[in-house]
XYZ file of C-alpha atoms in Angstrom:
596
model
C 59.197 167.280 -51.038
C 58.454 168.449 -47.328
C 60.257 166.454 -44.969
C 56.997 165.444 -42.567
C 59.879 164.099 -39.775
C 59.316 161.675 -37.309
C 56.051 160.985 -36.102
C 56.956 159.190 -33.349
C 58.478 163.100 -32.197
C 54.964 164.684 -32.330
C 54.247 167.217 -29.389
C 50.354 167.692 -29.584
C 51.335 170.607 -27.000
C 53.267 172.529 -29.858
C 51.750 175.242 -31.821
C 48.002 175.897 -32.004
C 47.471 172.188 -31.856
C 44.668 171.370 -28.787
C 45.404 168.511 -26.948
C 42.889 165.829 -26.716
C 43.263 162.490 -25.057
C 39.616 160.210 -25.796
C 38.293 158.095 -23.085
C 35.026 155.794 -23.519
C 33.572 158.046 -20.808
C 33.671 161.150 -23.021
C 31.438 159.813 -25.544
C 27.472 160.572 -25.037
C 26.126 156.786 -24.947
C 23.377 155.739 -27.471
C 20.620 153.740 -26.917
C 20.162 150.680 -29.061
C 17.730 148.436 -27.059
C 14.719 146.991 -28.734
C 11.487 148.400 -27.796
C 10.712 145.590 -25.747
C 7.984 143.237 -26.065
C 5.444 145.749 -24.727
C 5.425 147.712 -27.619
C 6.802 145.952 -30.622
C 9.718 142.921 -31.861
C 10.879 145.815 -34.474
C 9.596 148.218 -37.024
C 9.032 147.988 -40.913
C 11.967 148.701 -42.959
C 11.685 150.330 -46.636
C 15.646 148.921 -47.141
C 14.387 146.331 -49.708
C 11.165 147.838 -50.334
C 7.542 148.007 -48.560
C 4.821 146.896 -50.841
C 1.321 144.783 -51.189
C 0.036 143.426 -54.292
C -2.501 140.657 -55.219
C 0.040 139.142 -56.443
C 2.352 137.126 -53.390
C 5.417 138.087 -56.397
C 4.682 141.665 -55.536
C 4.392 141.730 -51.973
C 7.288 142.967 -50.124
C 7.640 143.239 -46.362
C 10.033 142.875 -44.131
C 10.648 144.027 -40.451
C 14.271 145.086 -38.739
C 13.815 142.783 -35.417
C 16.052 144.840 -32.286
C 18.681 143.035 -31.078
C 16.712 142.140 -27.467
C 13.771 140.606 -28.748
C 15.994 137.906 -31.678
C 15.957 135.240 -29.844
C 12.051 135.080 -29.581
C 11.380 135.271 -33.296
C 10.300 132.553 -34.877
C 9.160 131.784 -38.443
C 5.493 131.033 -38.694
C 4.501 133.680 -35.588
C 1.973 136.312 -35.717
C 2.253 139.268 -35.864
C 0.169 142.877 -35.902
C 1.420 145.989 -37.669
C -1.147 149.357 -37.300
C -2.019 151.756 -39.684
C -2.560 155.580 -38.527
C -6.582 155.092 -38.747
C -6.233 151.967 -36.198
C -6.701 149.491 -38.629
C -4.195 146.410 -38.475
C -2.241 144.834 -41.032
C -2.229 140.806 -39.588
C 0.510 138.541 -40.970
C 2.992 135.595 -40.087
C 6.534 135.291 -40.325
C 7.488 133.550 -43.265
C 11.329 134.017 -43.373
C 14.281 134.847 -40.896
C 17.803 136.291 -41.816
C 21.033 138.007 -40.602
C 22.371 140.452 -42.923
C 25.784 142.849 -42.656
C 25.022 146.004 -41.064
C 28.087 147.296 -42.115
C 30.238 147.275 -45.059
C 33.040 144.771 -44.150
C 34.155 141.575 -45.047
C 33.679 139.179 -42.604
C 34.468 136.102 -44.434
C 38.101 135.983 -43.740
C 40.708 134.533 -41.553
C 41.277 137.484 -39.192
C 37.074 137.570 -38.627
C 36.862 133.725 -37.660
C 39.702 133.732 -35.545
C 38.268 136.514 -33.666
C 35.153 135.241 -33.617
C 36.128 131.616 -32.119
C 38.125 133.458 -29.570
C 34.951 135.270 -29.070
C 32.255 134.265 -26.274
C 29.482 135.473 -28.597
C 28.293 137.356 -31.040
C 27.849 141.463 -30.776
C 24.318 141.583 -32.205
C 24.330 145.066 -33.171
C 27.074 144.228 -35.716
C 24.323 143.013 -37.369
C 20.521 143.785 -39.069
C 18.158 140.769 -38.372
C 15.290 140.861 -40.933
C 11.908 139.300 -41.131
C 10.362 138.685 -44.118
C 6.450 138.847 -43.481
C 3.204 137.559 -45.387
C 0.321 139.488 -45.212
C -2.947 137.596 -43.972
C -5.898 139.717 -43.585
C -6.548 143.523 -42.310
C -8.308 143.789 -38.860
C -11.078 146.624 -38.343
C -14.221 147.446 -35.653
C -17.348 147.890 -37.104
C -19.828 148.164 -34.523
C -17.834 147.121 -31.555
C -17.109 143.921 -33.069
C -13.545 142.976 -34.729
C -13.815 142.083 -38.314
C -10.980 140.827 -40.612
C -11.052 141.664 -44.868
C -8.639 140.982 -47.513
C -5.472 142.780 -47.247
C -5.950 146.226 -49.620
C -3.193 148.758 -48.233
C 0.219 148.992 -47.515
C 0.983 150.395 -43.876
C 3.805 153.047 -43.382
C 7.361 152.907 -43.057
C 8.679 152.260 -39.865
C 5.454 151.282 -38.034
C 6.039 149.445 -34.798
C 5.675 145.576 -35.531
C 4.131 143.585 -32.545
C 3.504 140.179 -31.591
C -0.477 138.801 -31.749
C -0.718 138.288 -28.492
C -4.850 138.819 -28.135
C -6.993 136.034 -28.598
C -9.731 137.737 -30.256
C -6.887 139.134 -32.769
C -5.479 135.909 -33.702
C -8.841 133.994 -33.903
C -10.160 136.982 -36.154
C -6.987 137.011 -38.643
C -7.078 133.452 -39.247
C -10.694 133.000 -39.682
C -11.304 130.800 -36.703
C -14.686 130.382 -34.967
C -15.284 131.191 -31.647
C -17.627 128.274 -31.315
C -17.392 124.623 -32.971
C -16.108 121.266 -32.741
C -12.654 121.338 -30.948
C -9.760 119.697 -32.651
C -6.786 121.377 -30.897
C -4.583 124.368 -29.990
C -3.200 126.543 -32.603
C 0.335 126.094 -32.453
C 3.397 127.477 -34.190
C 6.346 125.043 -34.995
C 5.604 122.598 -32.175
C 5.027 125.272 -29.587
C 1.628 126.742 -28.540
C 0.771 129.992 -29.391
C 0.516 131.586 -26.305
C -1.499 135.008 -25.035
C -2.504 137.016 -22.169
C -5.836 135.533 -21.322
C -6.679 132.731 -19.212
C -6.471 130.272 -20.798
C -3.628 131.567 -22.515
C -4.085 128.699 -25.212
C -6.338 129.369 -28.261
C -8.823 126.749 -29.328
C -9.321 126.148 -32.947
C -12.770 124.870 -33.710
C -14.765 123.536 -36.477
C -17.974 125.546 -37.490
C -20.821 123.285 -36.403
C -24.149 125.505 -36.607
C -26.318 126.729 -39.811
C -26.189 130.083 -38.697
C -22.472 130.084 -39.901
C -23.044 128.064 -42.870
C -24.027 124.474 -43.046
C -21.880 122.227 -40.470
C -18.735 120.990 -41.640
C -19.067 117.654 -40.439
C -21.657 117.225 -43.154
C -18.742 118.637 -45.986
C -17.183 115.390 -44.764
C -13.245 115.530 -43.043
C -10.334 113.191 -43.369
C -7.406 112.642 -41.074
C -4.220 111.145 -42.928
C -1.265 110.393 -40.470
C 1.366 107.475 -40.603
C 2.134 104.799 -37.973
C 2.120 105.880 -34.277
C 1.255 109.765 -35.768
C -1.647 110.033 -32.949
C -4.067 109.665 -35.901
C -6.626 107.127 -33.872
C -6.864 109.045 -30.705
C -7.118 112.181 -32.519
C -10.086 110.896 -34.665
C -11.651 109.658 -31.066
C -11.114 113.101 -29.802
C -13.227 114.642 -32.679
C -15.732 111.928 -32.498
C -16.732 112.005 -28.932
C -17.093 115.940 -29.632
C -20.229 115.210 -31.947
C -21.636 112.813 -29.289
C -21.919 115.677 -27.176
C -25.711 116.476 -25.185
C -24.936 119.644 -26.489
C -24.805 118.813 -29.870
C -28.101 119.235 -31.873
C -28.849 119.232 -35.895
C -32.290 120.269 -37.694
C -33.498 116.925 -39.415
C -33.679 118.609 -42.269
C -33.537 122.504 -44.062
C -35.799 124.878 -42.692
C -36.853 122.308 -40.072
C -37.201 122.923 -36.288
C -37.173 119.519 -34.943
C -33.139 119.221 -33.902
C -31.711 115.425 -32.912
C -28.470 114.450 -31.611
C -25.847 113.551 -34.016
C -25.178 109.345 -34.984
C -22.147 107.737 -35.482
C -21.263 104.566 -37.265
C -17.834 103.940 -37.316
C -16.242 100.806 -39.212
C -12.919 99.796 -37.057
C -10.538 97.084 -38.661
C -8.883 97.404 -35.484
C -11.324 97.128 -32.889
C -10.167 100.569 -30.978
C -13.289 102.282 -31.365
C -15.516 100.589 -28.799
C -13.036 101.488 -26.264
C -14.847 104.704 -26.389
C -17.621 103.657 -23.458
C -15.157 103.372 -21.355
C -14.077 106.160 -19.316
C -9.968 107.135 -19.708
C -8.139 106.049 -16.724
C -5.195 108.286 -17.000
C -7.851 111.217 -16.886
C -6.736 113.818 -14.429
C -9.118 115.967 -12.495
C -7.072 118.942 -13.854
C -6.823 117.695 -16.946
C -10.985 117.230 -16.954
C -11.222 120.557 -14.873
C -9.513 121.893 -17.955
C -11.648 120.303 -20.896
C -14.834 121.942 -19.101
C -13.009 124.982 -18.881
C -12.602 124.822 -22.739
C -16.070 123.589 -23.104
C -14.915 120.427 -24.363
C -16.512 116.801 -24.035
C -15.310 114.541 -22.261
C -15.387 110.944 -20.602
C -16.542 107.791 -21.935
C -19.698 107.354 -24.546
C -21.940 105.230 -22.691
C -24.736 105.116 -25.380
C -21.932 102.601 -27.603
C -22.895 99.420 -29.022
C -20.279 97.284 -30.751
C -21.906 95.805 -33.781
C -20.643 92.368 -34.197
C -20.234 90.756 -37.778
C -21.426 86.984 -37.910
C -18.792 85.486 -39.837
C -18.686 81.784 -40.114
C -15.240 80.515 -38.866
C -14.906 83.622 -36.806
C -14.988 84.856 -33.341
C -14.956 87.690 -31.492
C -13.942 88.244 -27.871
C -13.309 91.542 -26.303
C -12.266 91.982 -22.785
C -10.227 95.610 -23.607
C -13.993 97.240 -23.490
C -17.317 97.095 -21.558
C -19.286 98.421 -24.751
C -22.842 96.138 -25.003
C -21.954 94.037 -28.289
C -24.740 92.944 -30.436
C -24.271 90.589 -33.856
C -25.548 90.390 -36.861
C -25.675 89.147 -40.549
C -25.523 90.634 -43.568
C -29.026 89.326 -45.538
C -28.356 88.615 -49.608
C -31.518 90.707 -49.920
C -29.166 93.510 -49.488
C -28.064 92.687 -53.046
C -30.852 93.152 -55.208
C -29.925 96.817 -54.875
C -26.398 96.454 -54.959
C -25.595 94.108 -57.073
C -21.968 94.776 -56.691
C -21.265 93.353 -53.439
C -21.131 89.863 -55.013
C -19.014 90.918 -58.176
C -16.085 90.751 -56.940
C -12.515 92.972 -57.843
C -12.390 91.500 -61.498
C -15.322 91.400 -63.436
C -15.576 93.609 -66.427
C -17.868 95.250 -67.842
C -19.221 92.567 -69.766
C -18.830 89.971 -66.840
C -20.795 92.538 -64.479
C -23.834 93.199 -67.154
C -24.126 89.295 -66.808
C -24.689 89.033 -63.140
C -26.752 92.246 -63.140
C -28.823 90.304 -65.527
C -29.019 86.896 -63.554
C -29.603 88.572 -60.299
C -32.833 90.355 -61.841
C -34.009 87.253 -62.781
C -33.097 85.522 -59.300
C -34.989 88.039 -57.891
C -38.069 87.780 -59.547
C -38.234 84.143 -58.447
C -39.608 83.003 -55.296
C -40.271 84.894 -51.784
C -37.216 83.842 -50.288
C -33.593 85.054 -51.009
C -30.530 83.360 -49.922
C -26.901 83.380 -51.224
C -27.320 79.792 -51.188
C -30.361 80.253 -52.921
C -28.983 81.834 -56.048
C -25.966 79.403 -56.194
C -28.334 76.640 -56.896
C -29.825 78.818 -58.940
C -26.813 79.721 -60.619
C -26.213 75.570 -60.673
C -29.176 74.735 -63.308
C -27.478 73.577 -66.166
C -30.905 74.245 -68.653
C -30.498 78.007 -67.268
C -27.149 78.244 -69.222
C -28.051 76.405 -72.171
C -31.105 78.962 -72.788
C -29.484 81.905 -71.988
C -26.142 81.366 -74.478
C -29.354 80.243 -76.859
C -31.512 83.062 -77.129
C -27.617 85.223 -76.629
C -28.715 86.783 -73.720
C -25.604 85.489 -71.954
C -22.869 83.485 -73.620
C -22.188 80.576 -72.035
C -18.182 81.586 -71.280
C -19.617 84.633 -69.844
C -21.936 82.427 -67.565
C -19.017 80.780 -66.583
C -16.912 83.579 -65.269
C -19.798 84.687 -63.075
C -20.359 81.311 -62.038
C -16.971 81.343 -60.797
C -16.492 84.885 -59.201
C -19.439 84.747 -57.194
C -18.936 81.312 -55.418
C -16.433 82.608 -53.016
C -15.741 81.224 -49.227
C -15.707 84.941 -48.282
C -19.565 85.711 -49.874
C -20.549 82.187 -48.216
C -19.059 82.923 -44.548
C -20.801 86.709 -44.663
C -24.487 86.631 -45.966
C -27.097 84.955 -43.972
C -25.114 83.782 -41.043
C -27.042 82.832 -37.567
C -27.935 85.794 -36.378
C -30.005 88.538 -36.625
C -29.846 90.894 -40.003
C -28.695 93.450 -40.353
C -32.048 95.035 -41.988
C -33.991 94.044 -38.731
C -32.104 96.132 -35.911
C -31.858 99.312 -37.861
C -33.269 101.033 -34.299
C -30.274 99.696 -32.464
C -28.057 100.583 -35.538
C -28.718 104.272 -35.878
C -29.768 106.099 -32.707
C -29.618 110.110 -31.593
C -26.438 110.545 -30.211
C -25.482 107.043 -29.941
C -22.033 105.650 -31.620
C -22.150 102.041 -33.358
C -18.516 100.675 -33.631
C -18.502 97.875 -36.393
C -15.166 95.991 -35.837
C -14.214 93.898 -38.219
C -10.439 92.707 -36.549
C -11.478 89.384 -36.060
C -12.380 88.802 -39.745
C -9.828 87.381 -41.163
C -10.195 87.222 -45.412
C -10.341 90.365 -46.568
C -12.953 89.940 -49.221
C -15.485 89.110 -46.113
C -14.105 92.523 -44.471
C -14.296 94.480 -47.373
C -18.316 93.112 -48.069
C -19.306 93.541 -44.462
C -18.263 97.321 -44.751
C -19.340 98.060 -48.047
C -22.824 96.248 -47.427
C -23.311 98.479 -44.105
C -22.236 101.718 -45.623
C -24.240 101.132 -48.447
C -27.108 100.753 -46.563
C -27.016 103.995 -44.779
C -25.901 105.987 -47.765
C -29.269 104.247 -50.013
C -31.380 104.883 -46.672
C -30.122 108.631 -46.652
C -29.963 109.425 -50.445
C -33.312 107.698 -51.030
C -36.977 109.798 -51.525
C -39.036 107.098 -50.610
C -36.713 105.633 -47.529
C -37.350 102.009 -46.309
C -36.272 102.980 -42.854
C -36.917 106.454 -41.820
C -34.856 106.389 -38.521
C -31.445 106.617 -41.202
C -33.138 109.136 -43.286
C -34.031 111.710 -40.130
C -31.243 111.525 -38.083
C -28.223 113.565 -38.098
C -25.651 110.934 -39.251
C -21.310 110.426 -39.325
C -20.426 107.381 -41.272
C -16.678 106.707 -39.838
C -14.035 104.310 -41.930
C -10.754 103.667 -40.749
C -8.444 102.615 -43.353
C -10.933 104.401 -46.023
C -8.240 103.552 -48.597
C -8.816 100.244 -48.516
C -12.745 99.920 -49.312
C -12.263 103.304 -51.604
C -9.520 102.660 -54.003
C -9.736 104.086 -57.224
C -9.925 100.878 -59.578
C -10.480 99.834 -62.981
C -13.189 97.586 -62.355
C -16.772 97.801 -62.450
C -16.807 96.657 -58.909
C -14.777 99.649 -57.922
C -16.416 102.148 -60.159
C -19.689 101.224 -58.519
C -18.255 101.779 -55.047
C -17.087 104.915 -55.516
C -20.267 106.746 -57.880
C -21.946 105.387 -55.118
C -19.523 107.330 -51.967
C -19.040 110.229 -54.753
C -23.054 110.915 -54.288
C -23.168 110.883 -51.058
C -20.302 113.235 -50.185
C -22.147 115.522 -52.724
C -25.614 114.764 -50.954
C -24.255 114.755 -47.636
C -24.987 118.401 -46.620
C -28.405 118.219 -48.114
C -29.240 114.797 -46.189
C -27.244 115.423 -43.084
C -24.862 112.859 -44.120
C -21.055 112.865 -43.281
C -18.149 110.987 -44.138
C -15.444 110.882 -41.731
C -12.259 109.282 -43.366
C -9.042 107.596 -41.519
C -6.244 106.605 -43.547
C -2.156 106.441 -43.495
C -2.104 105.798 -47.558
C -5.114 109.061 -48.618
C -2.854 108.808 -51.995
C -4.751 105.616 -52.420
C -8.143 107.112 -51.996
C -10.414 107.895 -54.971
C -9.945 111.270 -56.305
C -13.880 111.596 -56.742
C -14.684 110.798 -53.538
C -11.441 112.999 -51.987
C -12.068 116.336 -53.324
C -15.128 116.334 -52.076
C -13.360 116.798 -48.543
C -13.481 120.395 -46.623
C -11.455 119.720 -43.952
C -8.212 117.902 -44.122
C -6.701 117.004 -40.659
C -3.086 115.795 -41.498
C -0.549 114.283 -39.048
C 3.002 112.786 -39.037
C 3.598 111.543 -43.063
C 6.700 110.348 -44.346
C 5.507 108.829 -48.043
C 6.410 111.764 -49.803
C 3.019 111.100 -52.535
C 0.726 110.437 -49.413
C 2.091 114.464 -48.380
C 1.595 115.808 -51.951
C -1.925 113.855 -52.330
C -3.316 115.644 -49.573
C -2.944 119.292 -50.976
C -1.976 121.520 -48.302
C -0.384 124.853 -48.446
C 3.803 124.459 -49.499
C 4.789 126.172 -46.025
C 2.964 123.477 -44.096
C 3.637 120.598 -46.009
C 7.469 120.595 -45.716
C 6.753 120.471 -41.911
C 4.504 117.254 -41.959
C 7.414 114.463 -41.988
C 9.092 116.239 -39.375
C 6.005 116.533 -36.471
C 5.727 114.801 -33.328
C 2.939 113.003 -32.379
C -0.152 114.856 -31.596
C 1.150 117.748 -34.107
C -1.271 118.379 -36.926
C -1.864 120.738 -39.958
C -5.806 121.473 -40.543
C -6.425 122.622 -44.032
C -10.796 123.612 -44.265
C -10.671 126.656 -46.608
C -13.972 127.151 -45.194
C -13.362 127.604 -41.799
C -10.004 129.352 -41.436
C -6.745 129.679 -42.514
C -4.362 126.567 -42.675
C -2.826 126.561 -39.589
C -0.789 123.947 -37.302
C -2.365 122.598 -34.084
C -1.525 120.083 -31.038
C -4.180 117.845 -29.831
C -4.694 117.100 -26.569
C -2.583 115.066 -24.584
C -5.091 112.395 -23.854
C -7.327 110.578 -24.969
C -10.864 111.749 -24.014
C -12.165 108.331 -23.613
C -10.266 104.953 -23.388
C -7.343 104.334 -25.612
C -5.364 101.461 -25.712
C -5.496 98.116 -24.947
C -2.813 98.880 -21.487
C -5.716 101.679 -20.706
């Protein structure tokens, strides 16, 4: 064996050894900096594979981020990679991750001691990789950007850059440049910011039939919890359709355009509020709304529709709104024979009263609730009609019962006017009716004052032969807070009534200019017939996990609702754009609050 000595003897002088001694300053330096935001966060990598299919299972790409723009990357932005022809390839963010750049082990000992000894990380130890979902391709035709389903794959390497144009973002998700505001498009809690000035980007709802029939008439909900924002958001969106700017044809094919009217039912009297003016309205902040071409200030055409209710009184002094009451009139009834039913009646039991009511109807001039108690009262009435086995007398009985209720006698035909006889004060062009029905106290009465109304504008605007034309020819929002609890899926004949009847209309409602405009913190509780019938889905702040699931939004944005602040939103209309998150506006466009 050759003796290799000492090394600690080695003479790098000796022989035809050259001597070399390496400083840091004799290497050439490489340059390792991210493009910069100017051109790109990174470029596509081919690592893992670069591919698009129809299927989401077969789509595969991901970006290497540079180490100087990481810390701006975050999952849900959107971004813009180009193909040679100058096409674009638009997409989001859907997953972050560090991965080894080199082949070491730095789970160990030795690694983590270094590294807690260390004042950071080296971030060119490392590969940072996004994992991106394809949302449309961008292309010009004409001058004008258009957006089609994603069909190619771009190539390797391509510069990946931020969406930072209006016009691009806007185009890849589908949203209209004009509409009904309902907030800025926002990316986990943060507004999506660009160049322009504004630098925030509106997201509107189509409202014009050159687009496609208004949404408003495809009916909306907003779901949000307890202190979500959900109220002032849904006065937001209101006071948008109240706008002079905002005109609908009467009907298809027609020229004759009216203002939009609102009747909204409000179990918390909040909604009148909405003449007022907002006091903590800044002149920048209103400077800024007319910027955006957004409406603003309070609704002075508002009349709060007062419910007689015997044993009940309403004072307001947290509005200016011109209040006006009225009764509900038992004639009502003899088309909807429901309303005096009651939750439990079956089927049976409901056949009964339809039958009784027919008859009560076909007596006399005059029809009173009182009125068909004592008619109800007339012992010979029962003894023929278990007789000739029209009705048996147990049957009789039951409906006797159910229908003499404090809450039916404290509701129809109170002192005041009806209902049926200020139907031009009820509906008007671009005037909002706020029904509030806080200071009712039995439910029942609540849920027959609201059910009564509604049903009269949905007959009005469903009917061919109208009994009131001003319902049936103007533009109309019917507006329910707590929707769940007048349109509950149920087991009764009451209930099933309720909802074939709200079913219709939603169906009708494009056809008859008819929308339904839906506020609730339970929407798990709302019918299913009457739910999918919903475009657009404006969800806030939920923590009941089956309230989240019930309202059918994309995965990736539901798993964010129990965690947003308020104001923070997910919109899900598949016919007006992409699902995307938002932030409403700070304030309140019109009053809001009873400290306002």
């Amino acid at each position: 064996m050759t003796d290799l000595g000492d090394f600690n003897d080695f003479d790098p002088d000796d022989g035809d050894v050259e001597a070399t001694t390496a400083t840091e300053s004799d290497f050439e330096p490489v340059t390792v900096e991210g493009v910069g935001p100017d051109r790109g966060i990174g470029t596509l990598a081919v690592s893992a594979g670069l591919s698009i299919g129809e299927d989401r299972d077969e789509t595969c790409l991901r970006a290497y981020v540079t180490a100087k723009n990481r810390s701006d990357v975050r999952i849900g932005k959107y971004l813009l990679i180009s193909y040679p022809d100058g096409e674009s390839l638009f997409c989001r963010i859907t997953t972050l991750e560090y991965a080894q750049e080199y082949y070491t082990d730095d789970a160990t000992e030795i690694h983590a001691r270094r590294a807690m000894r260390s004042s950071g990380i080296d971030e060119h130890d490392y590969k940072f990789m996004a994992s991106l979902e394809p949302i449309a391709v961008l292309y010009e035709d004409d001058g004008e950007l258009k957006r089609r389903m994603t069909d190619r794959v771009p190539k390797p390497e391509t510069v990946v850059r931020e969406a930072t144009d209006q016009t691009e973002i806007k185009t890849g998700l589908k949203i209209p440049e004009e509409g009904v505001f309902l907030g800025h498009l926002s990316v986990g809690g943060e507004k999506v910011r660009t160049g322009a000035e504004p630098p925030t980007i509106d997201y509107r709802v189509k409202d014009n039939y050159e687009s496609g029939d208004p949404l408003v008439f495809r009916h909306t909900l907003i779901a949000g919890g307890t202190g979500s924002g959900k109220t002032h958001s849904a006065k937001n969106v209101l006071r948008q359709y109240l706008s002079e700017a905002r005109t609908y044809p009467v009907e298809a094919g027609s020229s004759q355009e009216r203002r939009m009217a609102v009747v909204q039912f409000d179990p918390q009297d909040e909604y009148a509020q909405m003449h007022d003016d907002n006091p903590e309205m800044t002149t920048e902040f209103a400077r800024r709304c007319e910027r955006e071409n957004i409406a603003h200030g309070g609704h002075e055409d508002t009349i709060a529709f007062i419910p007689k209710v015997e044993g009940s009184n309403y004072a307001a002094d947290h509005h200016r709104a011109e209040q006006v009451e009225f009764t509900i009139p038992f004639s009502l009834v003899r088309n909807n024979r429901w309303l005096v039913a009651g939750g439990s009646l079956n089927d049976n039991q409901y056949n009964a009263l339809d039958f009784l009511l027919d008859r009560y109807f076909r007596t006399g001039s005059t029809h009173t609730y009182r009125g068909f108690l004592s008619f109800l009262d007339d012992p010979a009435l029962r003894e023929e009609l278990d007789e000739s086995g029209r009705v048996h007398e147990a049957t009789f009985d039951a409906v006797h019962r159910r229908v003499r209720s404090s809450a039916f006698n404290s509701v129809f035909d109170q002192d005041a006017a009806p209902i049926t006889e200020q139907i031009h004060r009820l509906v008007r062009a671009g005037g909002l009716t706020v029904i509030p029905t806080y200071h009712v106290t039995n439910s029942r009465a609540t849920e027959v004052i609201v059910l009564a109304v509604a049903s009269l504008l949905i007959d009005q605007k469903l009917s061919n032969d109208p009994q009131f034309d001003r319902i049936k020819e103007t533009p109309l929002v019917v507006g329910m807070d707590e929707a769940h609890n007048f349109l509950a899926d149920a087991e009764s004949a009451q209930a099933r009534k309720v909802i074939g009847k709200f079913t219709e209309a939603a169906k009708q409602g494009r056809k008859e200019r008819l929308g339904l405009f839906l506020i609730t913190q339970d929407p798990q509780d709302i019918a299913e017939p009457v739910f999918k019938q919903v475009n657009t889905k404006i969800v806030l702040n939920l923590g009941d996990v089956d309230a989240i699931k019930s309202v059918n939004i994309p995965a990736n944005l539901e798993k964010k609702v129990p965690y947003m602040e308020k104001g923070q939103m997910v919109i899900y209309s598949p016919d007006n754009s992409e699902p995307v998150e938002l932030i409403g506006l700070s304030k309140c466009l019109t009053r809001h609050g009873r400290g306002a």
